[in-house]
Tab-separated table of C-alpha atoms in Angstrom:
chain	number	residue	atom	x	y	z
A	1	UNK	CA	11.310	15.752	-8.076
A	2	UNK	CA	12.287	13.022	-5.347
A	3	UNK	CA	10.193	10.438	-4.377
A	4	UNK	CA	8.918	9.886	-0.962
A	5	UNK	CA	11.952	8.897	0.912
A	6	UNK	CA	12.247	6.426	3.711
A	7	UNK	CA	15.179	5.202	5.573
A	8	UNK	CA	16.447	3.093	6.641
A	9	UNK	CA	15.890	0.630	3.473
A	10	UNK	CA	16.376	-2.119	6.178
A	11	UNK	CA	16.663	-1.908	10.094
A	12	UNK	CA	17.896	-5.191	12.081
A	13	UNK	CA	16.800	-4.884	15.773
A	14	UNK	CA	17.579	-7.307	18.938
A	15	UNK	CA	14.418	-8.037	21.121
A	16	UNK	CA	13.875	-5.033	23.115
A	17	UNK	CA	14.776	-2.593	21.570
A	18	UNK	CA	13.879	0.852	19.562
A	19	UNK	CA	13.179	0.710	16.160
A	20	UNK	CA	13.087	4.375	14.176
A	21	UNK	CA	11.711	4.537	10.998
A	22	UNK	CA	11.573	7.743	8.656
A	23	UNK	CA	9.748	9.095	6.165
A	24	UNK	CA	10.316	12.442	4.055
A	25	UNK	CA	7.064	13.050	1.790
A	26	UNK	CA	7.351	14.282	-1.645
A	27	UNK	CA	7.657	18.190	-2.104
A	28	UNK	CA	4.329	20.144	-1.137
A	29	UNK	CA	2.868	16.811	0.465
A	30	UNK	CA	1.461	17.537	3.977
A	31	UNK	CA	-0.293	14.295	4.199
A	32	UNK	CA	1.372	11.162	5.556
A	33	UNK	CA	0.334	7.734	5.628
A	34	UNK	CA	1.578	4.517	7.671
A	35	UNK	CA	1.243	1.079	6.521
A	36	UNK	CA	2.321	-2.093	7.635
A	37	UNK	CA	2.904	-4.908	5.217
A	38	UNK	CA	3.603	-8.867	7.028
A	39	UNK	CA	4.962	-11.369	4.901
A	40	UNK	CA	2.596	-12.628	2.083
A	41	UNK	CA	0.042	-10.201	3.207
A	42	UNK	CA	-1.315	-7.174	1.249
A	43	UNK	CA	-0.814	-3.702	3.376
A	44	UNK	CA	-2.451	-2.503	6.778
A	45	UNK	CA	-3.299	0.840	7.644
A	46	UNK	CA	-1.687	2.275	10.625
A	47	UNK	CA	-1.803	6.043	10.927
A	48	UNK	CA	-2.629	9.058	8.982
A	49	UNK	CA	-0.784	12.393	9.634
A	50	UNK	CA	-1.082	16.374	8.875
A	51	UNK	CA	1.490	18.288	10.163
A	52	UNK	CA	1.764	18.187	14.042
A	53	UNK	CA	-1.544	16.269	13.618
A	54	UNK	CA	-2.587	12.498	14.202
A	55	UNK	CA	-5.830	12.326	11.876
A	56	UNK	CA	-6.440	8.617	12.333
A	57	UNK	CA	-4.812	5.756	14.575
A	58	UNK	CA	-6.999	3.291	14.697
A	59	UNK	CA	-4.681	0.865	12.709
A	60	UNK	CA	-1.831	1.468	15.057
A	61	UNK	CA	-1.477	-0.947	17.987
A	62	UNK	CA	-2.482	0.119	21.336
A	63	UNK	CA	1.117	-0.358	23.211
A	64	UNK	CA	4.508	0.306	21.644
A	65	UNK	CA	3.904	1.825	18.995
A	66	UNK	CA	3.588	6.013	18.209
A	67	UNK	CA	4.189	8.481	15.041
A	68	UNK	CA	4.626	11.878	14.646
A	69	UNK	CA	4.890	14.467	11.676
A	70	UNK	CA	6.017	17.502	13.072
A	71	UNK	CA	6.443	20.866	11.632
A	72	UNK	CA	10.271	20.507	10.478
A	73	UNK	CA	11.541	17.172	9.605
A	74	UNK	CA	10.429	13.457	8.175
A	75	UNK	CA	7.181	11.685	9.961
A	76	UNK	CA	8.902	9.054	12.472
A	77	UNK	CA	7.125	5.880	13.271
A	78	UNK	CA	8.703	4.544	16.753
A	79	UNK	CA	8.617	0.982	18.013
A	80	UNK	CA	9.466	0.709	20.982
A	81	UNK	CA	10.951	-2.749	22.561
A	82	UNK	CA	10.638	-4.572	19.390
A	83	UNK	CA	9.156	-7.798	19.528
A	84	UNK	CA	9.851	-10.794	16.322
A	85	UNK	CA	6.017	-10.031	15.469
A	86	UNK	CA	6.838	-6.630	14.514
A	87	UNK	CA	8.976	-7.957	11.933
A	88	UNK	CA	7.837	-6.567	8.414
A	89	UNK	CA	7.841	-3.844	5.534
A	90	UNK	CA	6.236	-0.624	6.882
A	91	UNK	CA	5.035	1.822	3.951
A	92	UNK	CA	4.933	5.593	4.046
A	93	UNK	CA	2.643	7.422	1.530
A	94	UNK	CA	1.949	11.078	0.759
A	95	UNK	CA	-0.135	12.899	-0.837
A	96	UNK	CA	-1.313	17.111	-1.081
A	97	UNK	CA	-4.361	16.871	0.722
A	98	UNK	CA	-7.584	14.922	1.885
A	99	UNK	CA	-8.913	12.781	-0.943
A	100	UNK	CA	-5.604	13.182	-3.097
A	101	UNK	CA	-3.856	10.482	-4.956
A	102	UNK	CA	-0.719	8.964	-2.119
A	103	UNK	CA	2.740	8.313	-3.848
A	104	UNK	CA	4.079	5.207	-1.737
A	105	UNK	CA	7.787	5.187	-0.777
A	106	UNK	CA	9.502	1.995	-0.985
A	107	UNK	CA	9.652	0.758	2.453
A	108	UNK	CA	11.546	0.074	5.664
A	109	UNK	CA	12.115	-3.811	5.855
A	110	UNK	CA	12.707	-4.448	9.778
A	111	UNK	CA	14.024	-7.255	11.061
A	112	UNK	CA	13.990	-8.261	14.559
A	113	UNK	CA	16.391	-10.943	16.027
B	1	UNK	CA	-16.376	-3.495	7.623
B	2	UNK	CA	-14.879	-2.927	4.155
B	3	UNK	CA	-12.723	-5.445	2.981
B	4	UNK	CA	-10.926	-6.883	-0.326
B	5	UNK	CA	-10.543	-10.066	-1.757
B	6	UNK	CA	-8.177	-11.291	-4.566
B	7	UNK	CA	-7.778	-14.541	-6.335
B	8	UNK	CA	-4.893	-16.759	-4.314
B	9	UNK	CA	-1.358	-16.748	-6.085
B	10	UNK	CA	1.040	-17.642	-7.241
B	11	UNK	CA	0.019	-17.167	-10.800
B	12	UNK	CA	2.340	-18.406	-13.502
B	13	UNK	CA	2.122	-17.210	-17.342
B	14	UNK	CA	3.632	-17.278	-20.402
B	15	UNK	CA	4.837	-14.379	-22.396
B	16	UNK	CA	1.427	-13.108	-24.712
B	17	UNK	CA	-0.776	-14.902	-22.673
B	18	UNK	CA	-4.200	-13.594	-21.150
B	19	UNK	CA	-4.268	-11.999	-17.750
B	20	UNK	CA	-6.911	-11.602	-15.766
B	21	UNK	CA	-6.384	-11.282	-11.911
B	22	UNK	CA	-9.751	-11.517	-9.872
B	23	UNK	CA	-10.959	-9.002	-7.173
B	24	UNK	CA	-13.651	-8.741	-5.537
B	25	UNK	CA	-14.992	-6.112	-2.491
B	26	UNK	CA	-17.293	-5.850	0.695
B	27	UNK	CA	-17.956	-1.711	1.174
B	28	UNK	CA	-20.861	0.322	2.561
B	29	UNK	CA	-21.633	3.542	0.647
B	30	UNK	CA	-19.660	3.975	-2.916
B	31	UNK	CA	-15.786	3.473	-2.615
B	32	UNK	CA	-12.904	4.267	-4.884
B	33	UNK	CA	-11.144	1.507	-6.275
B	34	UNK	CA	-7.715	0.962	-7.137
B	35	UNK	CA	-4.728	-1.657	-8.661
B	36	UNK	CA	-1.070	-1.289	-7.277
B	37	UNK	CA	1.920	-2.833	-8.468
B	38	UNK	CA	4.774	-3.908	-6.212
B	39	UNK	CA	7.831	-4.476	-7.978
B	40	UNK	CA	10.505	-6.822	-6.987
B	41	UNK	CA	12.509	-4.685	-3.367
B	42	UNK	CA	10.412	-1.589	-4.551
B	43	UNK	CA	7.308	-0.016	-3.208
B	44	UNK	CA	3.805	0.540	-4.385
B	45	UNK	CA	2.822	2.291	-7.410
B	46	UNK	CA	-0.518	2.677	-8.573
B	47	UNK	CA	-1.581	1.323	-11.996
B	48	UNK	CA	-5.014	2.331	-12.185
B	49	UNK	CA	-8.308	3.508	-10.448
B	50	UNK	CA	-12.120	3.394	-10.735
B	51	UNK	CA	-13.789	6.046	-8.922
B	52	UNK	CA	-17.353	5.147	-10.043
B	53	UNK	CA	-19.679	2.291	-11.155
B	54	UNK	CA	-19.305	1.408	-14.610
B	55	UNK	CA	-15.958	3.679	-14.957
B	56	UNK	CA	-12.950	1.683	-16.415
B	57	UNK	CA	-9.504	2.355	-15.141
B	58	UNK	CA	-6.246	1.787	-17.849
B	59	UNK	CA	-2.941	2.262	-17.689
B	60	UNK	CA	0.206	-0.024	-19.943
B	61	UNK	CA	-1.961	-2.375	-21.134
B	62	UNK	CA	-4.035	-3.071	-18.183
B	63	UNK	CA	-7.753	-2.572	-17.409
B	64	UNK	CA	-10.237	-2.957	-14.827
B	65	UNK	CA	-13.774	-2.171	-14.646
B	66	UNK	CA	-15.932	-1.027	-11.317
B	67	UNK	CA	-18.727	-3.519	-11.136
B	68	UNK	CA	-20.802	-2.564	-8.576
B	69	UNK	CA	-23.753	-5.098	-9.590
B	70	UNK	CA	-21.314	-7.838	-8.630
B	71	UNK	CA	-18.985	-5.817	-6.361
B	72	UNK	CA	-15.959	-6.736	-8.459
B	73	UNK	CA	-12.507	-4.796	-10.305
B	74	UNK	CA	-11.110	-7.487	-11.614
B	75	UNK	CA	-7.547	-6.755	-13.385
B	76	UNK	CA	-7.102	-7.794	-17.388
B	77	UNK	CA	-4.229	-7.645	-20.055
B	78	UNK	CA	-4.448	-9.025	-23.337
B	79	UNK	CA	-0.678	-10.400	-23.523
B	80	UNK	CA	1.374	-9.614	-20.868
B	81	UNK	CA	5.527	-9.400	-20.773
B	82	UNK	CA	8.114	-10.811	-18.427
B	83	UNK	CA	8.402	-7.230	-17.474
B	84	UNK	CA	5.023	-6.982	-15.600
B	85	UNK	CA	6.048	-9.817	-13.554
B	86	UNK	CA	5.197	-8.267	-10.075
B	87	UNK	CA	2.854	-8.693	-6.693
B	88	UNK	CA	-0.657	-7.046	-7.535
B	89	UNK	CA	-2.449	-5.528	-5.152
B	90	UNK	CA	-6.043	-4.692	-5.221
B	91	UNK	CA	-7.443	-1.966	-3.067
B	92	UNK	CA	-10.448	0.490	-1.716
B	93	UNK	CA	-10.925	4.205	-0.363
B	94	UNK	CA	-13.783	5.348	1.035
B	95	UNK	CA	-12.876	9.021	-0.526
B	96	UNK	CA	-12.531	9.112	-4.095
B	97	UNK	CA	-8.229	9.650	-3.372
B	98	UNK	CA	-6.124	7.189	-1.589
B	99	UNK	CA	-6.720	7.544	1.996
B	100	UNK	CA	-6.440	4.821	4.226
B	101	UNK	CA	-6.520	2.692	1.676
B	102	UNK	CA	-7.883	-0.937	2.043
B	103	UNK	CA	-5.619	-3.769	0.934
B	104	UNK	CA	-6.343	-7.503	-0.726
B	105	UNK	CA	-3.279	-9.977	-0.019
B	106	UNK	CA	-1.355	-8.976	-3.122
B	107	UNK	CA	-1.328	-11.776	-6.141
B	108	UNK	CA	2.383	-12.647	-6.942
B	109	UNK	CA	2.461	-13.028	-10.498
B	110	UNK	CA	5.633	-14.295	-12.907
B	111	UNK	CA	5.701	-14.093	-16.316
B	112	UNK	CA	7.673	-16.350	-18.040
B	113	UNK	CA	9.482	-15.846	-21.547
């Protein structure tokens, strides 16, 4: 029974450019979550994903930045020309179904230079 | 809106000492309430959750009780162990699961043998 799975563990980015990040969610989960963590700060909700379905964006930032979950394949969160702010640990999460308890994976540390 | 707010870190204890971490939360309506544990390069995992007043959440040694009278879950252990040496993180759903979950700053706490 794996995890939630994310990759890359860590990403290193110049100014400007793409940053991919991926997340696989546990077996049977249809449900993804995006968080965002900065340094010494607790977690901030991004997005919330069904298959092929954005549920909720309003933590996501207006430019830049977009997910998708589609019907094959991991939920991608794309940032796109990177910027030192977007430096941090962005969380995936899981879970069955609305209201269900979300299994966290353990993160995507990017670092842009 | 709703928001969560945990005692300031670091905390520093030693081995068999008293824990208690303080949390306290602004909410309309009746939220779910929830501890996570962040271990050291690792990702969240939950510890324990409240999903109504007066309900008391335990898991390893650890407890936490929804007050709703003084809008507080405040995290306790009797005698902790190096081992739980962690970042806490105290958090709220609107829905009794774990969606869009939201996060206090996380309390870094090392326990010292």
């Amino acid at each position: 029974n794996a995890g939630v799975m994310q990759n890359p563990r860590h990403l290193v980015r110049r100014r400007g450019q793409e940053a991919r990040l991926r997340c696989s969610p546990m077996k049977g989960h249809s449900h993804v979550y995006w968080y965002r963590q900065l340094p010494e700060e607790g977690l901030k909700f991004m997005v919330y994903l069904q298959k092929e379905n954005i549920i909720d964006e309003s933590g996501m930032p207006k430019e830049r930045f977009s997910a998708e979950f589609p019907k094959e394949g991991p939920s991608i969160l794309r940032i796109q020309q990177v910027v030192r702010g977007d430096s941090a640990a962005y969380f995936c999460a899981s879970s069955v179904g609305q209201g269900a308890e979300a299994f966290f994976g353990q993160g995507t540390r990017l670092t842009v230079v | 809106g709703n928001s969560v707010t945990q005692m300031e870190g670091p905390v520093t204890l030693s081995e068999e000492a008293f824990l208690t971490i303080n949390c306290t939360y602004t909410a309309t309506g009746y939220p779910s309430l929830f501890w996570y544990v962040q271990y050291p390069g690792e990702g969240l995992q939950l510890l324990l959750k409240a999903t109504k007043a007066d309900d008391k959440g335990s898991n390893k040694g650890f407890e936490a009780t929804y007050r709703k009278e003084t809008t507080s879950f405040h995290l306790e252990k009797g005698s902790v162990q190096v081992s739980d040496s962690a970042v806490y993180f105290c958090a709220l759903s609107d829905s009794q699961g774990a969606q869009k979950l939201v996060f206090g700053q996380g309390t870094r706490l090392t326990i010292n043998p």
